[in-house]
C-alpha cells in the first residue's frame, strides 16, 4: 500500500470497509493504526469468539476443533500494545478465559491456551488478582483440572494441563514446587517438552517485578538444560526461546550464556537463528558474549546465518 497512489488506496479502503466490515473495524484497523479503539474492538471481538466457543462446545454431544487461536492472538495484542489497556477489558479477558478453564465440555487444547493467557495477565497486571478473587478461587478449587477432551492431532494432554494448573497456582503465590517436580518427570517425549517450553516462557513474564521462588527457578533451569540436548529440532527451537527468556535472570546468566554460545557454534541453522535475532538483547547483558556469538556466526558455513549478522550491521 505504501507504493499505491492515494486514489487507489481510498478505493481499496472503501472496498474493505463495505465488503468486510467486521475485519475492517478490528484486524485491519489494529494492524494499520494500532489505536486504542482498534485494540478494544479487536479484544472485544476475540472475547466474544471465546465465549461463543465455550457456549457451543459439547452442545448436543458435538465437539469442534478450530483453525484459529484467539488466545494466542490476545497475547500478541497485549505484548504489542503501546496503549494503556482499560481495566474493564482486562477483567473481561480474565472472566472469559476462566470460563474456558472451568468449562466441563471444552477441549484440553483450549484450556491450555486459556491457562497461558490467564498466567500472562496475572503476571503483567497483578492487581487483577484482587479484582477477580472469587473467580480465581473457583479455578484453585478445581478437582478435575487434569480432565478434558483430548484430541488425536495434538501433543497436549492431561500432563500438560496439570503443569499449566500448577504454574497458575504458583502465579497466585501458592507453593506447588513438589507437584511441579512430580509432573515434570513425565515430560520425556518431544511433544510434551515443546508445550512445556511454551507455557514456562509465559510463566517467566515480568519476572523482574514478580519474584519467582528460587526452587522453581532452579527446577525450570534443570529442564531447560536437559531439553537443550534433545535430538528433536522442534524441541530445541522452542527451548532456545525459553533459554533466551531465562537469560534475563542474572543468577543463571553465566550458565545459559555458555549454552547459547554452544548453540551458536554447533546447532542447526534454524535454532542458531533464534539466538542471532536476539543478539542485541544479549549484548545489553554481556557485550563480550554477544561479540563472540557474532564472530562465530560471521564464519558459519551457512549463508543465511552469515546474512543475519551482515543485516544487523
PDB file of C-alpha atoms in Angstrom:
ATOM      1  CA  UNK A   1       0.000   0.000   0.000  1.00  0.00           C
ATOM      2  CA  UNK A   2       2.942   2.333   0.509  1.00  0.00           C
ATOM      3  CA  UNK A   3       3.594   2.337  -3.239  1.00  0.00           C
ATOM      4  CA  UNK A   4      -0.043   2.920  -4.230  1.00  0.00           C
ATOM      5  CA  UNK A   5      -1.373   6.350  -5.140  1.00  0.00           C
ATOM      6  CA  UNK A   6      -3.930   7.999  -2.863  1.00  0.00           C
ATOM      7  CA  UNK A   7      -6.854   7.291  -5.189  1.00  0.00           C
ATOM      8  CA  UNK A   8      -6.259   3.535  -5.253  1.00  0.00           C
ATOM      9  CA  UNK A   9      -5.625   3.415  -1.512  1.00  0.00           C
ATOM     10  CA  UNK A  10      -9.015   5.056  -0.931  1.00  0.00           C
ATOM     11  CA  UNK A  11     -10.691   2.611  -3.330  1.00  0.00           C
ATOM     12  CA  UNK A  12      -9.128  -0.331  -1.507  1.00  0.00           C
ATOM     13  CA  UNK A  13     -10.103   1.044   1.906  1.00  0.00           C
ATOM     14  CA  UNK A  14     -13.692   1.642   0.796  1.00  0.00           C
ATOM     15  CA  UNK A  15     -13.936  -1.854  -0.658  1.00  0.00           C
ATOM     16  CA  UNK A  16     -12.653  -3.485   2.539  1.00  0.00           C
ATOM     17  CA  UNK A  17     -14.916  -1.322   4.694  1.00  0.00           C
ATOM     18  CA  UNK A  18     -18.006  -2.302   2.685  1.00  0.00           C
ATOM     19  CA  UNK A  19     -17.312  -5.952   1.904  1.00  0.00           C
ATOM     20  CA  UNK A  20     -15.528  -6.971   5.119  1.00  0.00           C
ATOM     21  CA  UNK A  21     -16.868  -4.537   7.684  1.00  0.00           C
ATOM     22  CA  UNK A  22     -16.016  -6.676  10.727  1.00  0.00           C
ATOM     23  CA  UNK A  23     -12.466  -7.295   9.521  1.00  0.00           C
ATOM     24  CA  UNK A  24     -12.058  -3.591   8.687  1.00  0.00           C
ATOM     25  CA  UNK A  25     -13.088  -2.419  12.172  1.00  0.00           C
ATOM     26  CA  UNK A  26     -10.945  -4.973  14.003  1.00  0.00           C
ATOM     27  CA  UNK A  27      -7.843  -6.648  12.499  1.00  0.00           C
ATOM     28  CA  UNK A  28      -7.349  -4.125   9.680  1.00  0.00           C
ATOM     29  CA  UNK A  29      -7.576  -1.033  11.877  1.00  0.00           C
ATOM     30  CA  UNK A  30      -5.398  -2.612  14.548  1.00  0.00           C
ATOM     31  CA  UNK A  31      -2.647  -3.641  12.130  1.00  0.00           C
ATOM     32  CA  UNK A  32      -2.738  -0.320  10.279  1.00  0.00           C
ATOM     33  CA  UNK A  33      -3.200   2.191  13.096  1.00  0.00           C
ATOM     34  CA  UNK A  34      -2.833   0.409  16.439  1.00  0.00           C
ATOM     35  CA  UNK A  35      -5.175   2.895  18.097  1.00  0.00           C
ATOM     36  CA  UNK A  36      -6.847   2.350  21.460  1.00  0.00           C
ATOM     37  CA  UNK A  37     -10.243   1.959  19.766  1.00  0.00           C
ATOM     38  CA  UNK A  38      -8.957  -0.643  17.299  1.00  0.00           C
ATOM     39  CA  UNK A  39      -7.374  -2.619  20.149  1.00  0.00           C
ATOM     40  CA  UNK A  40     -10.570  -2.525  22.173  1.00  0.00           C
ATOM     41  CA  UNK A  41     -12.681  -3.558  19.177  1.00  0.00           C
ATOM     42  CA  UNK A  42     -10.402  -6.470  18.398  1.00  0.00           C
ATOM     43  CA  UNK A  43     -10.106  -7.655  22.005  1.00  0.00           C
ATOM     44  CA  UNK A  44     -13.886  -7.456  22.445  1.00  0.00           C
ATOM     45  CA  UNK A  45     -14.349  -9.463  19.249  1.00  0.00           C
ATOM     46  CA  UNK A  46     -11.920 -12.129  20.461  1.00  0.00           C
ATOM     47  CA  UNK A  47     -13.647 -12.245  23.855  1.00  0.00           C
ATOM     48  CA  UNK A  48     -16.961 -12.813  22.062  1.00  0.00           C
ATOM     49  CA  UNK A  49     -15.362 -15.599  19.985  1.00  0.00           C
ATOM     50  CA  UNK A  50     -14.098 -17.369  23.106  1.00  0.00           C
ATOM     51  CA  UNK A  51     -17.417 -17.004  24.924  1.00  0.00           C
ATOM     52  CA  UNK A  52     -19.237 -18.412  21.898  1.00  0.00           C
ATOM     53  CA  UNK A  53     -16.891 -21.386  21.717  1.00  0.00           C
ATOM     54  CA  UNK A  54     -17.406 -22.092  25.407  1.00  0.00           C
ATOM     55  CA  UNK A  55     -21.162 -21.903  24.923  1.00  0.00           C
ATOM     56  CA  UNK A  56     -21.457 -24.264  21.950  1.00  0.00           C
ATOM     57  CA  UNK A  57     -18.631 -26.732  22.646  1.00  0.00           C
ATOM     58  CA  UNK A  58     -20.096 -30.110  23.554  1.00  0.00           C
ATOM     59  CA  UNK A  59     -23.658 -28.941  22.939  1.00  0.00           C
ATOM     60  CA  UNK A  60     -25.848 -31.861  21.830  1.00  0.00           C
ATOM     61  CA  UNK A  61     -22.758 -34.066  22.001  1.00  0.00           C
ATOM     62  CA  UNK A  62     -20.975 -32.134  19.250  1.00  0.00           C
ATOM     63  CA  UNK A  63     -17.330 -31.101  19.634  1.00  0.00           C
ATOM     64  CA  UNK A  64     -15.421 -28.827  17.278  1.00  0.00           C
ATOM     65  CA  UNK A  65     -11.789 -28.051  16.535  1.00  0.00           C
ATOM     66  CA  UNK A  66     -10.806 -24.622  15.250  1.00  0.00           C
ATOM     67  CA  UNK A  67      -8.170 -23.386  12.843  1.00  0.00           C
ATOM     68  CA  UNK A  68      -7.677 -20.112  14.725  1.00  0.00           C
ATOM     69  CA  UNK A  69      -6.354 -19.446  18.227  1.00  0.00           C
ATOM     70  CA  UNK A  70      -7.935 -16.326  19.778  1.00  0.00           C
ATOM     71  CA  UNK A  71      -5.900 -16.863  22.950  1.00  0.00           C
ATOM     72  CA  UNK A  72      -2.613 -16.566  21.058  1.00  0.00           C
ATOM     73  CA  UNK A  73      -3.956 -13.518  19.242  1.00  0.00           C
ATOM     74  CA  UNK A  74      -4.902 -11.894  22.566  1.00  0.00           C
ATOM     75  CA  UNK A  75      -1.397 -12.380  23.942  1.00  0.00           C
ATOM     76  CA  UNK A  76       0.063 -10.952  20.742  1.00  0.00           C
ATOM     77  CA  UNK A  77      -2.085  -7.832  21.089  1.00  0.00           C
ATOM     78  CA  UNK A  78      -1.197  -7.374  24.754  1.00  0.00           C
ATOM     79  CA  UNK A  79       2.521  -7.717  24.004  1.00  0.00           C
ATOM     80  CA  UNK A  80       2.415  -5.360  21.024  1.00  0.00           C
ATOM     81  CA  UNK A  81       0.202  -2.731  22.639  1.00  0.00           C
ATOM     82  CA  UNK A  82       1.721   0.648  23.367  1.00  0.00           C
ATOM     83  CA  UNK A  83      -1.530   1.877  24.917  1.00  0.00           C
ATOM     84  CA  UNK A  84      -2.886   1.602  28.441  1.00  0.00           C
ATOM     85  CA  UNK A  85      -5.495  -1.103  28.133  1.00  0.00           C
ATOM     86  CA  UNK A  86      -8.656  -0.319  30.052  1.00  0.00           C
ATOM     87  CA  UNK A  87      -9.058  -2.366  33.225  1.00  0.00           C
ATOM     88  CA  UNK A  88     -12.616  -3.297  32.257  1.00  0.00           C
ATOM     89  CA  UNK A  89     -11.267  -5.099  29.170  1.00  0.00           C
ATOM     90  CA  UNK A  90      -8.616  -6.884  31.231  1.00  0.00           C
ATOM     91  CA  UNK A  91     -11.293  -8.066  33.663  1.00  0.00           C
ATOM     92  CA  UNK A  92     -13.442  -9.269  30.758  1.00  0.00           C
ATOM     93  CA  UNK A  93     -10.432 -11.219  29.478  1.00  0.00           C
ATOM     94  CA  UNK A  94      -9.974 -12.854  32.892  1.00  0.00           C
ATOM     95  CA  UNK A  95     -13.659 -13.807  33.023  1.00  0.00           C
ATOM     96  CA  UNK A  96     -13.747 -15.301  29.521  1.00  0.00           C
ATOM     97  CA  UNK A  97     -10.538 -17.375  29.800  1.00  0.00           C
ATOM     98  CA  UNK A  98     -11.551 -18.521  33.280  1.00  0.00           C
ATOM     99  CA  UNK A  99     -14.784 -19.677  31.653  1.00  0.00           C
ATOM    100  CA  UNK A 100     -12.749 -21.857  29.310  1.00  0.00           C
ATOM    101  CA  UNK A 101     -10.743 -23.393  32.165  1.00  0.00           C
ATOM    102  CA  UNK A 102     -13.870 -24.061  34.246  1.00  0.00           C
ATOM    103  CA  UNK A 103     -15.883 -25.463  31.325  1.00  0.00           C
ATOM    104  CA  UNK A 104     -16.813 -29.148  31.573  1.00  0.00           C
ATOM    105  CA  UNK A 105     -17.021 -29.535  27.803  1.00  0.00           C
ATOM    106  CA  UNK A 106     -14.121 -27.509  26.423  1.00  0.00           C
ATOM    107  CA  UNK A 107     -11.176 -29.320  24.800  1.00  0.00           C
ATOM    108  CA  UNK A 108      -7.843 -29.618  26.551  1.00  0.00           C
ATOM    109  CA  UNK A 109      -6.166 -27.552  23.811  1.00  0.00           C
ATOM    110  CA  UNK A 110      -8.419 -24.593  24.534  1.00  0.00           C
ATOM    111  CA  UNK A 111      -7.923 -24.977  28.287  1.00  0.00           C
ATOM    112  CA  UNK A 112      -4.123 -24.954  27.999  1.00  0.00           C
ATOM    113  CA  UNK A 113      -4.301 -21.860  25.774  1.00  0.00           C
ATOM    114  CA  UNK A 114      -6.565 -20.227  28.354  1.00  0.00           C
ATOM    115  CA  UNK A 115      -4.121 -21.037  31.166  1.00  0.00           C
ATOM    116  CA  UNK A 116      -1.345 -19.269  29.235  1.00  0.00           C
ATOM    117  CA  UNK A 117      -3.470 -16.138  28.841  1.00  0.00           C
ATOM    118  CA  UNK A 118      -4.578 -16.015  32.465  1.00  0.00           C
ATOM    119  CA  UNK A 119      -0.995 -16.551  33.714  1.00  0.00           C
ATOM    120  CA  UNK A 120       0.220 -13.814  31.373  1.00  0.00           C
ATOM    121  CA  UNK A 121      -2.493 -11.404  32.522  1.00  0.00           C
ATOM    122  CA  UNK A 122      -1.813 -12.016  36.213  1.00  0.00           C
ATOM    123  CA  UNK A 123       1.933 -11.619  35.670  1.00  0.00           C
ATOM    124  CA  UNK A 124       1.549  -8.328  33.791  1.00  0.00           C
ATOM    125  CA  UNK A 125      -1.357  -6.963  35.815  1.00  0.00           C
ATOM    126  CA  UNK A 126      -1.124  -8.457  39.342  1.00  0.00           C
ATOM    127  CA  UNK A 127      -3.829  -6.066  40.539  1.00  0.00           C
ATOM    128  CA  UNK A 128      -6.316  -8.273  38.642  1.00  0.00           C
ATOM    129  CA  UNK A 129      -5.916 -10.943  41.341  1.00  0.00           C
ATOM    130  CA  UNK A 130      -7.818  -8.891  43.892  1.00  0.00           C
ATOM    131  CA  UNK A 131     -10.495  -7.776  41.419  1.00  0.00           C
ATOM    132  CA  UNK A 132     -11.222 -11.362  40.357  1.00  0.00           C
ATOM    133  CA  UNK A 133     -10.560 -13.139  43.642  1.00  0.00           C
ATOM    134  CA  UNK A 134     -13.835 -15.091  43.713  1.00  0.00           C
ATOM    135  CA  UNK A 135     -13.446 -16.359  40.153  1.00  0.00           C
ATOM    136  CA  UNK A 136      -9.789 -17.289  40.589  1.00  0.00           C
ATOM    137  CA  UNK A 137     -10.640 -19.260  43.731  1.00  0.00           C
ATOM    138  CA  UNK A 138     -13.025 -21.389  41.657  1.00  0.00           C
ATOM    139  CA  UNK A 139     -10.076 -22.420  39.476  1.00  0.00           C
ATOM    140  CA  UNK A 140      -7.924 -23.040  42.554  1.00  0.00           C
ATOM    141  CA  UNK A 141     -10.571 -25.394  43.962  1.00  0.00           C
ATOM    142  CA  UNK A 142     -10.954 -27.380  40.731  1.00  0.00           C
ATOM    143  CA  UNK A 143     -10.578 -31.109  41.348  1.00  0.00           C
ATOM    144  CA  UNK A 144     -10.743 -32.172  37.706  1.00  0.00           C
ATOM    145  CA  UNK A 145      -8.159 -29.743  36.304  1.00  0.00           C
ATOM    146  CA  UNK A 146      -6.435 -32.658  34.527  1.00  0.00           C
ATOM    147  CA  UNK A 147      -9.595 -33.928  32.859  1.00  0.00           C
ATOM    148  CA  UNK A 148     -10.737 -32.586  29.498  1.00  0.00           C
ATOM    149  CA  UNK A 149     -11.478 -33.737  25.982  1.00  0.00           C
ATOM    150  CA  UNK A 150      -8.204 -34.655  24.270  1.00  0.00           C
ATOM    151  CA  UNK A 151      -7.627 -34.681  20.522  1.00  0.00           C
ATOM    152  CA  UNK A 152      -5.559 -37.051  18.406  1.00  0.00           C
ATOM    153  CA  UNK A 153      -3.869 -34.274  16.417  1.00  0.00           C
ATOM    154  CA  UNK A 154      -2.109 -32.510  19.289  1.00  0.00           C
ATOM    155  CA  UNK A 155       0.660 -33.152  21.817  1.00  0.00           C
ATOM    156  CA  UNK A 156      -1.428 -31.523  24.528  1.00  0.00           C
ATOM    157  CA  UNK A 157      -2.758 -33.934  27.146  1.00  0.00           C
ATOM    158  CA  UNK A 158      -3.675 -34.073  30.835  1.00  0.00           C
ATOM    159  CA  UNK A 159       0.002 -33.971  31.840  1.00  0.00           C
ATOM    160  CA  UNK A 160       0.489 -30.637  30.050  1.00  0.00           C
ATOM    161  CA  UNK A 161      -2.734 -29.224  31.508  1.00  0.00           C
ATOM    162  CA  UNK A 162      -1.621 -30.286  35.009  1.00  0.00           C
ATOM    163  CA  UNK A 163       1.644 -28.369  34.603  1.00  0.00           C
ATOM    164  CA  UNK A 164      -0.343 -25.317  33.477  1.00  0.00           C
ATOM    165  CA  UNK A 165      -2.601 -25.584  36.514  1.00  0.00           C
ATOM    166  CA  UNK A 166       0.310 -25.804  38.969  1.00  0.00           C
ATOM    167  CA  UNK A 167       2.067 -22.842  37.317  1.00  0.00           C
ATOM    168  CA  UNK A 168      -1.188 -20.897  37.606  1.00  0.00           C
ATOM    169  CA  UNK A 169      -1.292 -21.677  41.338  1.00  0.00           C
ATOM    170  CA  UNK A 170       2.358 -20.604  41.675  1.00  0.00           C
ATOM    171  CA  UNK A 171       1.432 -17.339  39.966  1.00  0.00           C
ATOM    172  CA  UNK A 172      -1.146 -16.778  42.705  1.00  0.00           C
ATOM    173  CA  UNK A 173       1.594 -17.235  45.311  1.00  0.00           C
ATOM    174  CA  UNK A 174       0.856 -20.836  46.279  1.00  0.00           C
ATOM    175  CA  UNK A 175       3.780 -23.215  46.809  1.00  0.00           C
ATOM    176  CA  UNK A 176       3.448 -26.031  44.258  1.00  0.00           C
ATOM    177  CA  UNK A 177       7.120 -26.997  43.998  1.00  0.00           C
ATOM    178  CA  UNK A 178       6.521 -30.656  44.912  1.00  0.00           C
ATOM    179  CA  UNK A 179       3.686 -31.025  42.387  1.00  0.00           C
ATOM    180  CA  UNK A 180       5.726 -29.385  39.620  1.00  0.00           C
ATOM    181  CA  UNK A 181       8.712 -31.643  40.340  1.00  0.00           C
ATOM    182  CA  UNK A 182       6.471 -34.685  40.049  1.00  0.00           C
ATOM    183  CA  UNK A 183       4.694 -33.578  36.873  1.00  0.00           C
ATOM    184  CA  UNK A 184       7.912 -32.591  35.053  1.00  0.00           C
ATOM    185  CA  UNK A 185       9.153 -36.177  35.461  1.00  0.00           C
ATOM    186  CA  UNK A 186       6.519 -37.152  32.879  1.00  0.00           C
ATOM    187  CA  UNK A 187       7.847 -34.760  30.223  1.00  0.00           C
ATOM    188  CA  UNK A 188      10.023 -37.322  28.479  1.00  0.00           C
ATOM    189  CA  UNK A 189       8.625 -37.072  24.978  1.00  0.00           C
ATOM    190  CA  UNK A 190       9.231 -34.228  22.489  1.00  0.00           C
ATOM    191  CA  UNK A 191       5.584 -33.204  22.184  1.00  0.00           C
ATOM    192  CA  UNK A 192       5.171 -32.529  25.891  1.00  0.00           C
ATOM    193  CA  UNK A 193       8.555 -30.792  26.058  1.00  0.00           C
ATOM    194  CA  UNK A 194       7.523 -28.356  23.318  1.00  0.00           C
ATOM    195  CA  UNK A 195       4.316 -27.472  25.134  1.00  0.00           C
ATOM    196  CA  UNK A 196       6.212 -27.114  28.420  1.00  0.00           C
ATOM    197  CA  UNK A 197       8.654 -24.660  26.806  1.00  0.00           C
ATOM    198  CA  UNK A 198       5.721 -22.538  25.637  1.00  0.00           C
ATOM    199  CA  UNK A 199       3.981 -22.296  28.996  1.00  0.00           C
ATOM    200  CA  UNK A 200       7.200 -21.914  31.014  1.00  0.00           C
ATOM    201  CA  UNK A 201       8.167 -18.956  28.840  1.00  0.00           C
ATOM    202  CA  UNK A 202       4.832 -17.334  29.687  1.00  0.00           C
ATOM    203  CA  UNK A 203       5.366 -18.132  33.368  1.00  0.00           C
ATOM    204  CA  UNK A 204       8.638 -16.129  33.295  1.00  0.00           C
ATOM    205  CA  UNK A 205       6.782 -12.994  32.157  1.00  0.00           C
ATOM    206  CA  UNK A 206       7.550  -9.913  34.269  1.00  0.00           C
ATOM    207  CA  UNK A 207       9.962 -11.932  36.436  1.00  0.00           C
ATOM    208  CA  UNK A 208      11.900  -8.764  37.222  1.00  0.00           C
ATOM    209  CA  UNK A 209       8.932  -7.386  39.173  1.00  0.00           C
ATOM    210  CA  UNK A 210       7.208 -10.543  40.368  1.00  0.00           C
ATOM    211  CA  UNK A 211       9.705 -12.762  42.128  1.00  0.00           C
ATOM    212  CA  UNK A 212       9.647 -16.484  41.370  1.00  0.00           C
ATOM    213  CA  UNK A 213      10.818 -18.805  44.144  1.00  0.00           C
ATOM    214  CA  UNK A 214      14.446 -19.943  43.846  1.00  0.00           C
ATOM    215  CA  UNK A 215      13.369 -23.591  43.952  1.00  0.00           C
ATOM    216  CA  UNK A 216      11.058 -23.151  40.985  1.00  0.00           C
ATOM    217  CA  UNK A 217      13.704 -21.199  39.039  1.00  0.00           C
ATOM    218  CA  UNK A 218      16.278 -23.945  39.614  1.00  0.00           C
ATOM    219  CA  UNK A 219      13.764 -26.612  38.645  1.00  0.00           C
ATOM    220  CA  UNK A 220      12.961 -24.842  35.379  1.00  0.00           C
ATOM    221  CA  UNK A 221      16.685 -24.412  34.685  1.00  0.00           C
ATOM    222  CA  UNK A 222      17.259 -28.170  35.033  1.00  0.00           C
ATOM    223  CA  UNK A 223      14.551 -28.871  32.463  1.00  0.00           C
ATOM    224  CA  UNK A 224      15.830 -26.149  30.133  1.00  0.00           C
ATOM    225  CA  UNK A 225      19.353 -27.565  30.106  1.00  0.00           C
ATOM    226  CA  UNK A 226      18.117 -31.144  29.766  1.00  0.00           C
ATOM    227  CA  UNK A 227      15.863 -30.394  26.801  1.00  0.00           C
ATOM    228  CA  UNK A 228      18.525 -28.298  25.069  1.00  0.00           C
ATOM    229  CA  UNK A 229      20.265 -31.591  24.208  1.00  0.00           C
ATOM    230  CA  UNK A 230      17.169 -33.091  22.598  1.00  0.00           C
ATOM    231  CA  UNK A 231      17.595 -34.845  19.245  1.00  0.00           C
ATOM    232  CA  UNK A 232      14.307 -33.268  18.153  1.00  0.00           C
ATOM    233  CA  UNK A 233      14.924 -29.950  16.358  1.00  0.00           C
ATOM    234  CA  UNK A 234      11.467 -28.614  17.235  1.00  0.00           C
ATOM    235  CA  UNK A 235      12.172 -29.110  20.942  1.00  0.00           C
ATOM    236  CA  UNK A 236      15.484 -27.276  20.613  1.00  0.00           C
ATOM    237  CA  UNK A 237      13.798 -24.448  18.639  1.00  0.00           C
ATOM    238  CA  UNK A 238      11.233 -23.804  21.376  1.00  0.00           C
ATOM    239  CA  UNK A 239      13.779 -24.465  24.095  1.00  0.00           C
ATOM    240  CA  UNK A 240      16.211 -21.810  22.844  1.00  0.00           C
ATOM    241  CA  UNK A 241      13.416 -19.227  23.050  1.00  0.00           C
ATOM    242  CA  UNK A 242      12.861 -20.266  26.662  1.00  0.00           C
ATOM    243  CA  UNK A 243      16.605 -20.027  27.299  1.00  0.00           C
ATOM    244  CA  UNK A 244      16.695 -16.500  25.872  1.00  0.00           C
ATOM    245  CA  UNK A 245      13.925 -15.563  28.301  1.00  0.00           C
ATOM    246  CA  UNK A 246      15.748 -17.315  31.150  1.00  0.00           C
ATOM    247  CA  UNK A 247      18.933 -15.434  30.243  1.00  0.00           C
ATOM    248  CA  UNK A 248      17.322 -12.313  31.690  1.00  0.00           C
ATOM    249  CA  UNK A 249      17.671 -13.810  35.186  1.00  0.00           C
ATOM    250  CA  UNK A 250      21.037 -12.610  36.450  1.00  0.00           C
ATOM    251  CA  UNK A 251      21.963 -15.576  38.633  1.00  0.00           C
ATOM    252  CA  UNK A 252      21.604 -18.037  35.737  1.00  0.00           C
ATOM    253  CA  UNK A 253      23.090 -15.789  33.056  1.00  0.00           C
ATOM    254  CA  UNK A 254      26.522 -17.428  33.037  1.00  0.00           C
ATOM    255  CA  UNK A 255      25.324 -20.999  32.516  1.00  0.00           C
ATOM    256  CA  UNK A 256      22.658 -20.007  29.987  1.00  0.00           C
ATOM    257  CA  UNK A 257      25.177 -17.785  28.197  1.00  0.00           C
ATOM    258  CA  UNK A 258      27.558 -20.728  27.801  1.00  0.00           C
ATOM    259  CA  UNK A 259      24.714 -22.788  26.425  1.00  0.00           C
ATOM    260  CA  UNK A 260      23.713 -20.074  23.929  1.00  0.00           C
ATOM    261  CA  UNK A 261      27.323 -19.875  22.749  1.00  0.00           C
ATOM    262  CA  UNK A 262      27.396 -23.640  22.153  1.00  0.00           C
ATOM    263  CA  UNK A 263      24.118 -23.420  20.228  1.00  0.00           C
ATOM    264  CA  UNK A 264      25.557 -20.652  18.029  1.00  0.00           C
ATOM    265  CA  UNK A 265      28.577 -22.850  17.298  1.00  0.00           C
ATOM    266  CA  UNK A 266      27.103 -26.307  16.844  1.00  0.00           C
ATOM    267  CA  UNK A 267      23.333 -26.415  16.422  1.00  0.00           C
ATOM    268  CA  UNK A 268      21.152 -26.452  13.328  1.00  0.00           C
ATOM    269  CA  UNK A 269      20.887 -23.131  11.457  1.00  0.00           C
ATOM    270  CA  UNK A 270      17.187 -22.833  12.310  1.00  0.00           C
ATOM    271  CA  UNK A 271      17.976 -22.977  16.028  1.00  0.00           C
ATOM    272  CA  UNK A 272      21.064 -20.756  15.695  1.00  0.00           C
ATOM    273  CA  UNK A 273      18.989 -18.061  14.004  1.00  0.00           C
ATOM    274  CA  UNK A 274      16.852 -17.660  17.132  1.00  0.00           C
ATOM    275  CA  UNK A 275      19.951 -16.711  19.120  1.00  0.00           C
ATOM    276  CA  UNK A 276      21.204 -14.317  16.432  1.00  0.00           C
ATOM    277  CA  UNK A 277      17.885 -12.485  16.182  1.00  0.00           C
ATOM    278  CA  UNK A 278      18.181 -11.733  19.922  1.00  0.00           C
ATOM    279  CA  UNK A 279      21.837 -10.702  19.740  1.00  0.00           C
ATOM    280  CA  UNK A 280      21.164  -7.082  20.685  1.00  0.00           C
ATOM    281  CA  UNK A 281      19.264  -8.232  23.749  1.00  0.00           C
ATOM    282  CA  UNK A 282      22.213 -10.454  24.728  1.00  0.00           C
ATOM    283  CA  UNK A 283      24.562  -7.503  24.182  1.00  0.00           C
ATOM    284  CA  UNK A 284      22.676  -5.497  26.811  1.00  0.00           C
ATOM    285  CA  UNK A 285      23.628  -8.082  29.450  1.00  0.00           C
ATOM    286  CA  UNK A 286      27.009  -9.285  28.139  1.00  0.00           C
ATOM    287  CA  UNK A 287      28.707  -7.463  25.264  1.00  0.00           C
ATOM    288  CA  UNK A 288      31.622  -9.924  25.253  1.00  0.00           C
ATOM    289  CA  UNK A 289      29.340 -12.931  24.764  1.00  0.00           C
ATOM    290  CA  UNK A 290      27.435 -11.103  22.035  1.00  0.00           C
ATOM    291  CA  UNK A 291      30.696 -10.369  20.207  1.00  0.00           C
ATOM    292  CA  UNK A 292      31.827 -13.996  20.432  1.00  0.00           C
ATOM    293  CA  UNK A 293      28.490 -15.247  19.063  1.00  0.00           C
ATOM    294  CA  UNK A 294      28.595 -12.629  16.301  1.00  0.00           C
ATOM    295  CA  UNK A 295      32.138 -13.568  15.254  1.00  0.00           C
ATOM    296  CA  UNK A 296      31.183 -17.255  15.253  1.00  0.00           C
ATOM    297  CA  UNK A 297      28.193 -16.553  13.010  1.00  0.00           C
ATOM    298  CA  UNK A 298      30.283 -14.451  10.608  1.00  0.00           C
ATOM    299  CA  UNK A 299      32.339 -17.564   9.825  1.00  0.00           C
ATOM    300  CA  UNK A 300      29.439 -20.012   9.773  1.00  0.00           C
ATOM    301  CA  UNK A 301      29.218 -22.307   6.759  1.00  0.00           C
ATOM    302  CA  UNK A 302      25.532 -21.457   6.317  1.00  0.00           C
ATOM    303  CA  UNK A 303      24.861 -18.403   4.158  1.00  0.00           C
ATOM    304  CA  UNK A 304      21.635 -17.484   5.978  1.00  0.00           C
ATOM    305  CA  UNK A 305      23.440 -17.335   9.328  1.00  0.00           C
ATOM    306  CA  UNK A 306      26.158 -15.085   7.878  1.00  0.00           C
ATOM    307  CA  UNK A 307      23.491 -12.912   6.228  1.00  0.00           C
ATOM    308  CA  UNK A 308      21.665 -12.334   9.536  1.00  0.00           C
ATOM    309  CA  UNK A 309      24.846 -10.861  11.008  1.00  0.00           C
ATOM    310  CA  UNK A 310      25.528  -8.731   7.936  1.00  0.00           C
ATOM    311  CA  UNK A 311      21.985  -7.333   8.057  1.00  0.00           C
ATOM    312  CA  UNK A 312      22.430  -6.370  11.720  1.00  0.00           C
ATOM    313  CA  UNK A 313      25.441  -4.159  10.979  1.00  0.00           C
TER     314      UNK A 313
END
